[in-house]
Coordinates of C-alpha atoms in Angstrom, one line a residue:
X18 CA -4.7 30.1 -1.7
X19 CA -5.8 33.5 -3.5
X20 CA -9.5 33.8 -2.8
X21 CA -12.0 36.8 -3.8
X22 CA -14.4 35.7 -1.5
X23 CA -17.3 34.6 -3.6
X24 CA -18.1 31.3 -2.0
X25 CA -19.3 33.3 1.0
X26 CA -22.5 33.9 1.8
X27 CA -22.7 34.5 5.8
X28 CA -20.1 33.9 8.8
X29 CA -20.3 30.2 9.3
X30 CA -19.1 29.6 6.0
X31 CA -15.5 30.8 6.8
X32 CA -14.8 28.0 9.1
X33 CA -15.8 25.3 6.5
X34 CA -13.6 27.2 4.2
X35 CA -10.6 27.6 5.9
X36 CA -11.1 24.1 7.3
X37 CA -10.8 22.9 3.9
X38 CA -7.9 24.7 3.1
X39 CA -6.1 23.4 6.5
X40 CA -7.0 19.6 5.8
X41 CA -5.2 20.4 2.1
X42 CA -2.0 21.7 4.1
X43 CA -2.6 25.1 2.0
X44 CA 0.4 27.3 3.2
X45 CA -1.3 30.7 3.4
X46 CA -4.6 32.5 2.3
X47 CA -5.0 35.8 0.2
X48 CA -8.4 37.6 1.0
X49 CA -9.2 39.7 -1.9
X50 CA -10.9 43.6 -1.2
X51 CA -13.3 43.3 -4.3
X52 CA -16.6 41.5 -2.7
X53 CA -16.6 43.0 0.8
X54 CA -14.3 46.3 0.7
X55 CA -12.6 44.2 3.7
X56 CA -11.5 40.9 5.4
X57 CA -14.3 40.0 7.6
X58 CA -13.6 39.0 10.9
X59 CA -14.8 35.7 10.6
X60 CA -12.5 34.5 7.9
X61 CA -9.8 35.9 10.5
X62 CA -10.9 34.2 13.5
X63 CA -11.2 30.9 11.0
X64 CA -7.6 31.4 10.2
X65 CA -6.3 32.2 13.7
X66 CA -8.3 29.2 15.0
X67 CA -6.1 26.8 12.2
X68 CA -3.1 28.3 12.6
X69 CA -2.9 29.6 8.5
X70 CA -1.8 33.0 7.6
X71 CA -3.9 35.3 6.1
X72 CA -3.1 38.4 3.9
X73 CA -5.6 41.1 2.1
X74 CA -5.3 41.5 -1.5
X75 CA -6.4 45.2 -1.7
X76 CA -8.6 45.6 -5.0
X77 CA -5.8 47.7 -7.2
X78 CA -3.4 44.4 -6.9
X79 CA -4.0 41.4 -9.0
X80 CA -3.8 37.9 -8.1
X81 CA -1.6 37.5 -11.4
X82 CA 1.1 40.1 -9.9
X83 CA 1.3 38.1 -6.5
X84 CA 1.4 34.7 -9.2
X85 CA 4.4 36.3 -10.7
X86 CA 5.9 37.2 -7.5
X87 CA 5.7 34.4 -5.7
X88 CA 6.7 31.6 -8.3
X89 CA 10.2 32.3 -8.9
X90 CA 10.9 31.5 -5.1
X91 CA 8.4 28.2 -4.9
X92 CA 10.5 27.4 -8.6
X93 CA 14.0 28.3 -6.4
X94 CA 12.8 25.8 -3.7
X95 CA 12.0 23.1 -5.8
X96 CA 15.1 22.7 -7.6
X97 CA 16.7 22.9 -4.6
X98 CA 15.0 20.5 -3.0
X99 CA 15.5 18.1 -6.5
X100 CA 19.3 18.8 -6.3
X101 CA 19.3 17.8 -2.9
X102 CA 17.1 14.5 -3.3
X103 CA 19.1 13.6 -6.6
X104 CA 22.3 14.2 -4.7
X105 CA 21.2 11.9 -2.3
X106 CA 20.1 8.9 -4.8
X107 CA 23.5 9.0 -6.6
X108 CA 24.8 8.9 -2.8
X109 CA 23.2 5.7 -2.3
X110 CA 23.5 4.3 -5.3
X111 CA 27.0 4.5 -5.3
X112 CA 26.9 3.3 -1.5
X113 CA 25.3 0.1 -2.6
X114 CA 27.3 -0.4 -6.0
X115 CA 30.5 -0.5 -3.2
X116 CA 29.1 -2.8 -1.2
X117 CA 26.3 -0.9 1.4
X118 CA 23.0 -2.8 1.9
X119 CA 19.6 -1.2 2.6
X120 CA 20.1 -2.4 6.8
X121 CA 22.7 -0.1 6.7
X122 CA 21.2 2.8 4.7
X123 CA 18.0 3.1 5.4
X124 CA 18.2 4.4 8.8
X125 CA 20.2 6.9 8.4
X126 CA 18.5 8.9 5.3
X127 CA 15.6 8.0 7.2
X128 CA 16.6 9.9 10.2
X129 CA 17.9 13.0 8.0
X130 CA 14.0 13.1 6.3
X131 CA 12.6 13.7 9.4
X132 CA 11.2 10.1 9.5
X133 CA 11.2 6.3 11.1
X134 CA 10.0 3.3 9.0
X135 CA 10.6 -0.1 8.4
X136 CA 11.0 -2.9 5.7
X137 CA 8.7 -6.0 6.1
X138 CA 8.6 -9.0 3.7
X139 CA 5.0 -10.1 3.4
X140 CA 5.0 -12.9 6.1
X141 CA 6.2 -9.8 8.6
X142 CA 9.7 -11.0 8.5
X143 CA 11.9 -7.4 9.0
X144 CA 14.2 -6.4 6.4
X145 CA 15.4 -3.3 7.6
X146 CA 14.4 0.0 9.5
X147 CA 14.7 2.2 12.3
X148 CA 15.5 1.4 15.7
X149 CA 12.8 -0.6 18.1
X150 CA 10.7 -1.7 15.2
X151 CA 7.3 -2.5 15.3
X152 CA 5.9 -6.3 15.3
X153 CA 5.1 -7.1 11.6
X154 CA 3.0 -9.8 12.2
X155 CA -0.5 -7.5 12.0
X156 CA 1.3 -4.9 10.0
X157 CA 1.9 -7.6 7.4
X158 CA -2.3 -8.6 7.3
X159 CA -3.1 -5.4 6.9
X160 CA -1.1 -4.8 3.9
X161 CA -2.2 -7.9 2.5
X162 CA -6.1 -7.4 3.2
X163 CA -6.0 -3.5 2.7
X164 CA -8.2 -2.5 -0.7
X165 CA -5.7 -0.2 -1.4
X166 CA -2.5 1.2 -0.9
X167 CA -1.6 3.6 0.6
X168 CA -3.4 2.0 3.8
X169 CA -2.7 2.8 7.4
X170 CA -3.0 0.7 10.2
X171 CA -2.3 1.1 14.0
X172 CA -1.0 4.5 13.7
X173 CA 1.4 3.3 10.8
X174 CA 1.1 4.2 7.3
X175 CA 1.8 1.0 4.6
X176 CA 2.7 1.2 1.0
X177 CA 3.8 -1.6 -1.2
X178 CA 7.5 -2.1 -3.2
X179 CA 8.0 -2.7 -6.3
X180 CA 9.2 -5.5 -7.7
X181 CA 9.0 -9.3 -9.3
X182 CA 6.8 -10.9 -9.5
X183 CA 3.9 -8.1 -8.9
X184 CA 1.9 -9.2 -6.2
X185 CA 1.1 -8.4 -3.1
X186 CA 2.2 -11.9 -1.7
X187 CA 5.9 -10.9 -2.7
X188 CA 6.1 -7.8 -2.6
X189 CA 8.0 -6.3 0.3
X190 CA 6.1 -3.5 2.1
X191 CA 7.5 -0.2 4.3
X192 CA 5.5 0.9 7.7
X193 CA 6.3 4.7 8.1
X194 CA 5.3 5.9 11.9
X195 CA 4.0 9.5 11.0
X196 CA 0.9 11.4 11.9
X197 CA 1.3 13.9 8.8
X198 CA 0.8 13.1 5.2
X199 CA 1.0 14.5 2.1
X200 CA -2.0 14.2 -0.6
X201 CA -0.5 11.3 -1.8
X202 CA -1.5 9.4 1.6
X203 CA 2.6 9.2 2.6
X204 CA 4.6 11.4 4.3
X205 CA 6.7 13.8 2.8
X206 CA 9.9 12.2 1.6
X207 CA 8.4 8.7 1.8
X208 CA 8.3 8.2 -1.6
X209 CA 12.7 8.9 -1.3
X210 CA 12.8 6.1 0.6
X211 CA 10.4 3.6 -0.8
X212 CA 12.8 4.4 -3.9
X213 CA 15.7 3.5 -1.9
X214 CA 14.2 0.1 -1.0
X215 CA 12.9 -0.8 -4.8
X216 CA 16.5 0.0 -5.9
X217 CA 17.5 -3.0 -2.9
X218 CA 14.8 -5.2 -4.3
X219 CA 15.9 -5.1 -7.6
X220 CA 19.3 -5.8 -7.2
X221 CA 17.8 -9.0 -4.8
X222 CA 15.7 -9.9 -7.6
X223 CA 19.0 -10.3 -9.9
X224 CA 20.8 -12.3 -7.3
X225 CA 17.3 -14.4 -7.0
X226 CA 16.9 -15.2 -10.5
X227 CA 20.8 -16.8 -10.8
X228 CA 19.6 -19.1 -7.5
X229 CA 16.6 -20.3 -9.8
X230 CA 18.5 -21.0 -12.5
X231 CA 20.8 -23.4 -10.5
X232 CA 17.8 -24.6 -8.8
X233 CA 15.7 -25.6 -11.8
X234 CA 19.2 -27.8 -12.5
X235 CA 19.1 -29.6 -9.6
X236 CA 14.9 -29.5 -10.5
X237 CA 15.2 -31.2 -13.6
X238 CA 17.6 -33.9 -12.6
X239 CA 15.6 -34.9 -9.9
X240 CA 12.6 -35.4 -12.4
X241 CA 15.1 -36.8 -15.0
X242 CA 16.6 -39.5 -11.9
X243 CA 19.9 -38.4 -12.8
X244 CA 22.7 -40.4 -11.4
X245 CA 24.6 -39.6 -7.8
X246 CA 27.7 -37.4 -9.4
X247 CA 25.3 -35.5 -11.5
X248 CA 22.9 -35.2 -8.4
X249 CA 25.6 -34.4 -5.7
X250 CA 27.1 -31.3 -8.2
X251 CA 23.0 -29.9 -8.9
X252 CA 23.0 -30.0 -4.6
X253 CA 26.5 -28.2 -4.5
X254 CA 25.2 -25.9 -6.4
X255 CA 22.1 -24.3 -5.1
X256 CA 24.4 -24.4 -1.5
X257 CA 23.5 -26.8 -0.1
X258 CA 25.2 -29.7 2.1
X259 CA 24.5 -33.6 0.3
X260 CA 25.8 -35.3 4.1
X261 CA 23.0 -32.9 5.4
X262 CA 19.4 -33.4 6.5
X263 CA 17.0 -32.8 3.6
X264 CA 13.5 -31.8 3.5
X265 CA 11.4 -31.0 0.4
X266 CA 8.2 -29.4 -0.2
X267 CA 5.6 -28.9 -2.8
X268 CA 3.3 -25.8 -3.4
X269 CA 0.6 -25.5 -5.5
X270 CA -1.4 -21.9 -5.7
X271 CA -5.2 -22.1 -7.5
X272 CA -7.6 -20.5 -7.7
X273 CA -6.1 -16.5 -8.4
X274 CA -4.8 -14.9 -11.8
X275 CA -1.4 -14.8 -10.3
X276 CA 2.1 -14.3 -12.5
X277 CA 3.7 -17.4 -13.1
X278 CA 6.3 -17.0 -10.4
X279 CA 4.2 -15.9 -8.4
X280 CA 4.3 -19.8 -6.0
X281 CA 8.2 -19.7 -6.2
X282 CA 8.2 -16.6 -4.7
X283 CA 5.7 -17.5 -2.1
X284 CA 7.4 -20.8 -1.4
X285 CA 10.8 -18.8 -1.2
X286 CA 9.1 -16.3 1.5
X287 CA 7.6 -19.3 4.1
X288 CA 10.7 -21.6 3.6
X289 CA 12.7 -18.2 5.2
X290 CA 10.6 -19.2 8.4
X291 CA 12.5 -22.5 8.0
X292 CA 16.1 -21.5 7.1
X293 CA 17.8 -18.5 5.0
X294 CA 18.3 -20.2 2.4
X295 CA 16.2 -22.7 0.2
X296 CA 16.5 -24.1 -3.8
X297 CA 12.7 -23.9 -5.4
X298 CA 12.0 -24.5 -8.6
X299 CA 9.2 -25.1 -10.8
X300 CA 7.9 -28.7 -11.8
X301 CA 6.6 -29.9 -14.9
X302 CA 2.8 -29.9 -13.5
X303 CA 2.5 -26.6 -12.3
X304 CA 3.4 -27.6 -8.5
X305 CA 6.6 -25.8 -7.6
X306 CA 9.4 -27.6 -5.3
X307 CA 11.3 -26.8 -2.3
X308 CA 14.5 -28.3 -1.1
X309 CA 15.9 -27.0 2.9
X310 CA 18.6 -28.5 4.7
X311 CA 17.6 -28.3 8.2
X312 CA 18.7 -29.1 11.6
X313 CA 16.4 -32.4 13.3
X314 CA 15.4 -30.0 15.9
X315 CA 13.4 -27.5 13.5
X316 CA 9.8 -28.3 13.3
X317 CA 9.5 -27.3 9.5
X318 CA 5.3 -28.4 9.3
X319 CA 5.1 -26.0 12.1
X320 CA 6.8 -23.2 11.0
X321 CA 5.1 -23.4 7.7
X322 CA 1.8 -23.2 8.8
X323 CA 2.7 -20.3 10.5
X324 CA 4.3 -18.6 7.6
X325 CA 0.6 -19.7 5.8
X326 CA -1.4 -18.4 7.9
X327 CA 0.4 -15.3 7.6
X328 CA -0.4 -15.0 3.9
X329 CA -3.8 -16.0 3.9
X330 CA -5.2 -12.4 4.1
X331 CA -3.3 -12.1 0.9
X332 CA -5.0 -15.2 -0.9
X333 CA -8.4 -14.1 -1.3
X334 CA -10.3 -16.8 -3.3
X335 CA -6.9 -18.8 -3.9
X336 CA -5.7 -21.9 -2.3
X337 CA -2.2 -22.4 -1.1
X338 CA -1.6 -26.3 -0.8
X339 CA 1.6 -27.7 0.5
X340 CA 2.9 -31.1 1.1
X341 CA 6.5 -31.6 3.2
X342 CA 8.5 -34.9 3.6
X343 CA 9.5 -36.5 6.4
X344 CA 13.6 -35.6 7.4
X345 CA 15.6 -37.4 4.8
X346 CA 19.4 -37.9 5.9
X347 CA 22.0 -38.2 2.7
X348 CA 21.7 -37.1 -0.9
X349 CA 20.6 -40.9 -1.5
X350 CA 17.3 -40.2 0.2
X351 CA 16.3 -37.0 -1.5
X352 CA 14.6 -38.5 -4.2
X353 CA 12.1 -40.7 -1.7
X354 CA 11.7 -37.4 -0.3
X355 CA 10.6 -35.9 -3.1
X356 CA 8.2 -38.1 -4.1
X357 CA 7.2 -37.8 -0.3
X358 CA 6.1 -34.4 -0.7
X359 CA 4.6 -34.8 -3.7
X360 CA 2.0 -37.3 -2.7
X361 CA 1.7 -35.1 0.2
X362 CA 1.0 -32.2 -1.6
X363 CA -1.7 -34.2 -3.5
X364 CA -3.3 -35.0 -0.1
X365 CA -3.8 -31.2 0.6
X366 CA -4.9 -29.7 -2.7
X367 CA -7.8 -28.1 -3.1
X368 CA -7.7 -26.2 -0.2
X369 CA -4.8 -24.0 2.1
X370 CA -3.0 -26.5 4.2
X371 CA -0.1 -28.1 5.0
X372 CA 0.4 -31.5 5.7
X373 CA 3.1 -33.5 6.1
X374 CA 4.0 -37.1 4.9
X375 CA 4.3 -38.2 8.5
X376 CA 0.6 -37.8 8.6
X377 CA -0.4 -39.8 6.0
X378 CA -1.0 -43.7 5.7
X379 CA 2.0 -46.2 5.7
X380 CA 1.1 -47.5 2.4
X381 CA 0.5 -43.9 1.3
X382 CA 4.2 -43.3 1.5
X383 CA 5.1 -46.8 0.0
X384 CA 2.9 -45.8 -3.0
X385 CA 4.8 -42.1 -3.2
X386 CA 8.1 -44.0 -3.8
X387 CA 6.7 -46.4 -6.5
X388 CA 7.6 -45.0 -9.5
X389 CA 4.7 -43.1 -11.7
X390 CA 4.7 -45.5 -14.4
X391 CA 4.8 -48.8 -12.3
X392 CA 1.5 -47.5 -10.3
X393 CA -0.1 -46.9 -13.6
X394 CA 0.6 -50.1 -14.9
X395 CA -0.4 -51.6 -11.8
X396 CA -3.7 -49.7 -11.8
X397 CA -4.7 -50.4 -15.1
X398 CA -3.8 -53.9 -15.0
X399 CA -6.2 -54.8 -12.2
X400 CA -9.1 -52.0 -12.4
X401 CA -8.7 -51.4 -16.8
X402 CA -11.2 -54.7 -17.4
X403 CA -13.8 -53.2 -14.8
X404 CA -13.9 -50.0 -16.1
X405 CA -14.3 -51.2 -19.3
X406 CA -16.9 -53.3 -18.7
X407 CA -18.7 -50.0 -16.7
X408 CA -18.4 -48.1 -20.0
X409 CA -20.0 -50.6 -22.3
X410 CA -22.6 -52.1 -19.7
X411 CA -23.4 -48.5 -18.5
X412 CA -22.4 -51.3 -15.2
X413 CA -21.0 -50.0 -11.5
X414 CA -18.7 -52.7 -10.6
X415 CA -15.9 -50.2 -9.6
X416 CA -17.9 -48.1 -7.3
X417 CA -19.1 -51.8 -6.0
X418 CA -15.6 -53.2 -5.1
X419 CA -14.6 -50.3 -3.2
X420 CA -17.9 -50.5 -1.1
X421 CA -17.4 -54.4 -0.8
X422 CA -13.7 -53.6 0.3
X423 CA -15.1 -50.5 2.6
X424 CA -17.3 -52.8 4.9
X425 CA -14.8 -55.4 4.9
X426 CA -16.3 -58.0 3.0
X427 CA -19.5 -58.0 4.7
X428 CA -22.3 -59.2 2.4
X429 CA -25.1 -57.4 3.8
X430 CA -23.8 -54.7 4.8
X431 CA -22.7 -53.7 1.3
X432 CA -26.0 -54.4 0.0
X433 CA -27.3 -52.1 2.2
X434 CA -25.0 -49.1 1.5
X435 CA -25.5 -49.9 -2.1
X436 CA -29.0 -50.4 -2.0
X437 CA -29.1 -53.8 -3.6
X438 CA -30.6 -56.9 -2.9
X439 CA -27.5 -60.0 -1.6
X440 CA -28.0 -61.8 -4.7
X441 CA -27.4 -58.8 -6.8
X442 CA -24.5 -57.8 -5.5
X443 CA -23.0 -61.4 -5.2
X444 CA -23.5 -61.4 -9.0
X445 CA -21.9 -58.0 -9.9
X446 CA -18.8 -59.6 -7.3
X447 CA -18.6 -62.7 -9.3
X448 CA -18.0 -60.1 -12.5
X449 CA -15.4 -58.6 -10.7
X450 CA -14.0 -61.8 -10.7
X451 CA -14.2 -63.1 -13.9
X452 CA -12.9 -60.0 -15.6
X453 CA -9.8 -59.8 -13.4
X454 CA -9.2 -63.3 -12.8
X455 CA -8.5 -62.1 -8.6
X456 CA -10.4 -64.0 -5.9
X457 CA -11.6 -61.6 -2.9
X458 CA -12.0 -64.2 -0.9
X459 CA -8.5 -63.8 -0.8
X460 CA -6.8 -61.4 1.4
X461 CA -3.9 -61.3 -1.0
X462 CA -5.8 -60.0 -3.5
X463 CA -8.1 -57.5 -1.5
X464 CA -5.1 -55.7 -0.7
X465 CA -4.1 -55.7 -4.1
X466 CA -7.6 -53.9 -4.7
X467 CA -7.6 -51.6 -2.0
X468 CA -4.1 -50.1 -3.4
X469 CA -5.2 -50.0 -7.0
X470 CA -8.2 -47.8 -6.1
X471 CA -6.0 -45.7 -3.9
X472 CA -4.2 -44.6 -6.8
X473 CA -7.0 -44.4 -9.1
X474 CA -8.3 -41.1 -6.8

């Protein structure tokens, strides 16, 4: 910093000076002669206090002749330094076109920058890093929740990682343990190594993308009911076991202006908490499906709310709904299972939970395994004549057969809810009736309306 000393106008002003110039890491200050004949011995206590060198300028030499003398070294040092960080990247990239992963590289360029840091997915699951690293659980929520990046954090400095699809809810994330910083809010050579991880994501992302691919096979036979030899190649395919133990889950993200793979790649993330490997694909409706093989021990609801609730900071105003069946043993199940987690997934949405099929009603799960065109039919066939009727009479005979069904077929006690008198609502019964050609008085037949207003929700 070349200063004539015009921004002083008594002693206490040095300190805020070279205050300023220590928090800006300023290597050294010039004191020019021209205002003051002199250095004053303030500005030299200031320096000596900061620990920043400090030179007089006397008035015959310019600031432009020390400019001229000085840059060809700072030039010098900075190619240097370039030669020796673009040494090192073609290093490492030909390390990792041979084979070497980030676990193994990371650490040690880490350790010849002079730093320690480590690689976190956004749930806080570790990627890579130094030794003894850090629990990512509350490193992970404060990436997710900070306004902006970079963002420190228990004396740990975060930045994000690039990569697919851009969002902080899959983006990887790199905790540097540091006390000094550069003006960019990272420590010097951070940005080397955040490099180092982005080129590791983006060779991941390639290998990702085949694995959706094969998944969105297995997706579409599924939705297509393709037959067992067709099914049992899709399941070999994604890697996974047909004799094995299958679980599937649905995921549906609303309520954010998120890329539109961003909920695979969130799905991909919590299943991890589940087992390394999973086959997700996108469905037809927006909802995006899960297939794990697991082992009966694993508690897979469990560990999924886990992995949710360590995402919610990163949700905002979104919702993250997920539905999971019950175990399902042999490829031949997999499609109850599927349908399984789908009603399940209906049951949560609208809000961020999980919930499982086990927790649902018995003839919830008997109505997920009816197939989506015989519930319509059935639906329509019994309930199509009253709502009809509701239209054109401006009538509420729907609304009153689930009431009369609700209080168990208690006259007065469904007048009451609805605020109608006995008679009235033994009338609008009787249209029910007529127009279906069902008799509530038989039990038969309740049940036949309780299930057709179930799926009519």
């Amino acid at each position: 910093m070349l200063t004539g000393m015009v921004w002083r106008r008594g002693p206490e002003d040095s300190e805020a000076f070279v205050a300023a110039c220590a928090a800006a890491k300023v290597t050294a200050i010039g004191a020019g002669d021209a205002v003051f004949g002199t250095v004053p011995p303030d500005l030299v206590e200031a320096c000596a206090r900061h620990r920043i060198p400090l030179f007089e300028v006397p008035v015959e030499v310019s600031f432009r002749e020390i400019v001229d003398a000085v840059n060809p070294s700072l030039w010098a040092q900075r190619a240097s330094g370039l030669a020796t960080v673009l040494g090192r990247q073609r290093g490492l990239v030909a390390a990792m076109a041979a084979g070497a992963r980030l676990a193994d590289l990371l650490s040690p360029v880490a350790a010849d920058l002079g730093l320690a840091c480590w690689v976190y997915s956004p749930t806080g699951r570790p990627i890579a890093g130094s030794d003894a690293a850090p629990p990512g659980g509350e490193l992970a929520r404060a990436f997710l929740g900070a306004t902006r990046l970079p963002a420190t954090a228990g004396g740990y400095t975060l930045t994000g990682v690039p990569g697919r699809p851009e969002h902080r809810l899959a983006s990887w994330f790199v905790a540097f343990s540091a006390e000094a910083a550069a003006p960019s809010g990272l420590p010097d050579g951070a940005e080397e190594l955040v490099s180092l991880v982005a080129l590791e994501r983006a060779q991941l992302d390639e290998v990702v993308r085949v694995e959706r691919r094969l998944a969105d096979g297995l997706g579409r036979q599924l939705a297509t009911g393709a037959g067992a030899a067709d099914l049992r190649a899709g399941v070999l395919s994604c890697g996974l076991e047909p004799e094995a133990t299958f679980v599937a889950v649905v995921a549906g993200l609303t309520g954010l202006r998120t890329p539109p793979d961003l909920t695979v790649a969130v799905l991909e993330e919590a299943l991890r908490a589940v087992c390394p490997h999973a086959a997700v694909t996108q469905l037809a409706d927006q909802a995006v499906l899960g297939i794990v093989t697991v082992a009966p021990e694993v508690d897979v609801p469990a560990a999924l709310r886990s992995a949710v609730e360590a995402l919610t900071p990163g949700l905002g105003s979104g919702r993250l709904a997920i539905g999971v069946s019950a175990p399902a043993v042999g490829l031949a199940t997999l499609p109850g299972a599927v349908a399984e987690a789908r009603h399940a997934h209906r049951s949560a949405s609208g809000r961020t939970a999980v919930v499982c099929s086990t927790e649902l009603a018995s003839h919830q799960l008997l109505l997920a395994r009816v197939p989506a065109d015989a519930r319509d039919a059935f639906r329509d066939r019994l309930l199509g004549p009253l709502v009809a009727y509701d239209k054109a009479h401006d009538a509420d005979l729907v609304r009153t057969l689930a009431e009369f069904l609700e209080c168990g077929g208690s006259w007065s006690r469904c007048a009451e809810r609805l605020h109608v008198h006995v008679n009235t609502l033994r009338y609008r019964i009787s249209r029910v009736e007529a127009l279906t050609g069902r008799d509530l008085g038989r039990f038969e037949d309740r049940v036949d309306f309780f299930l057709a207003l179930r799926l009519s929700r």
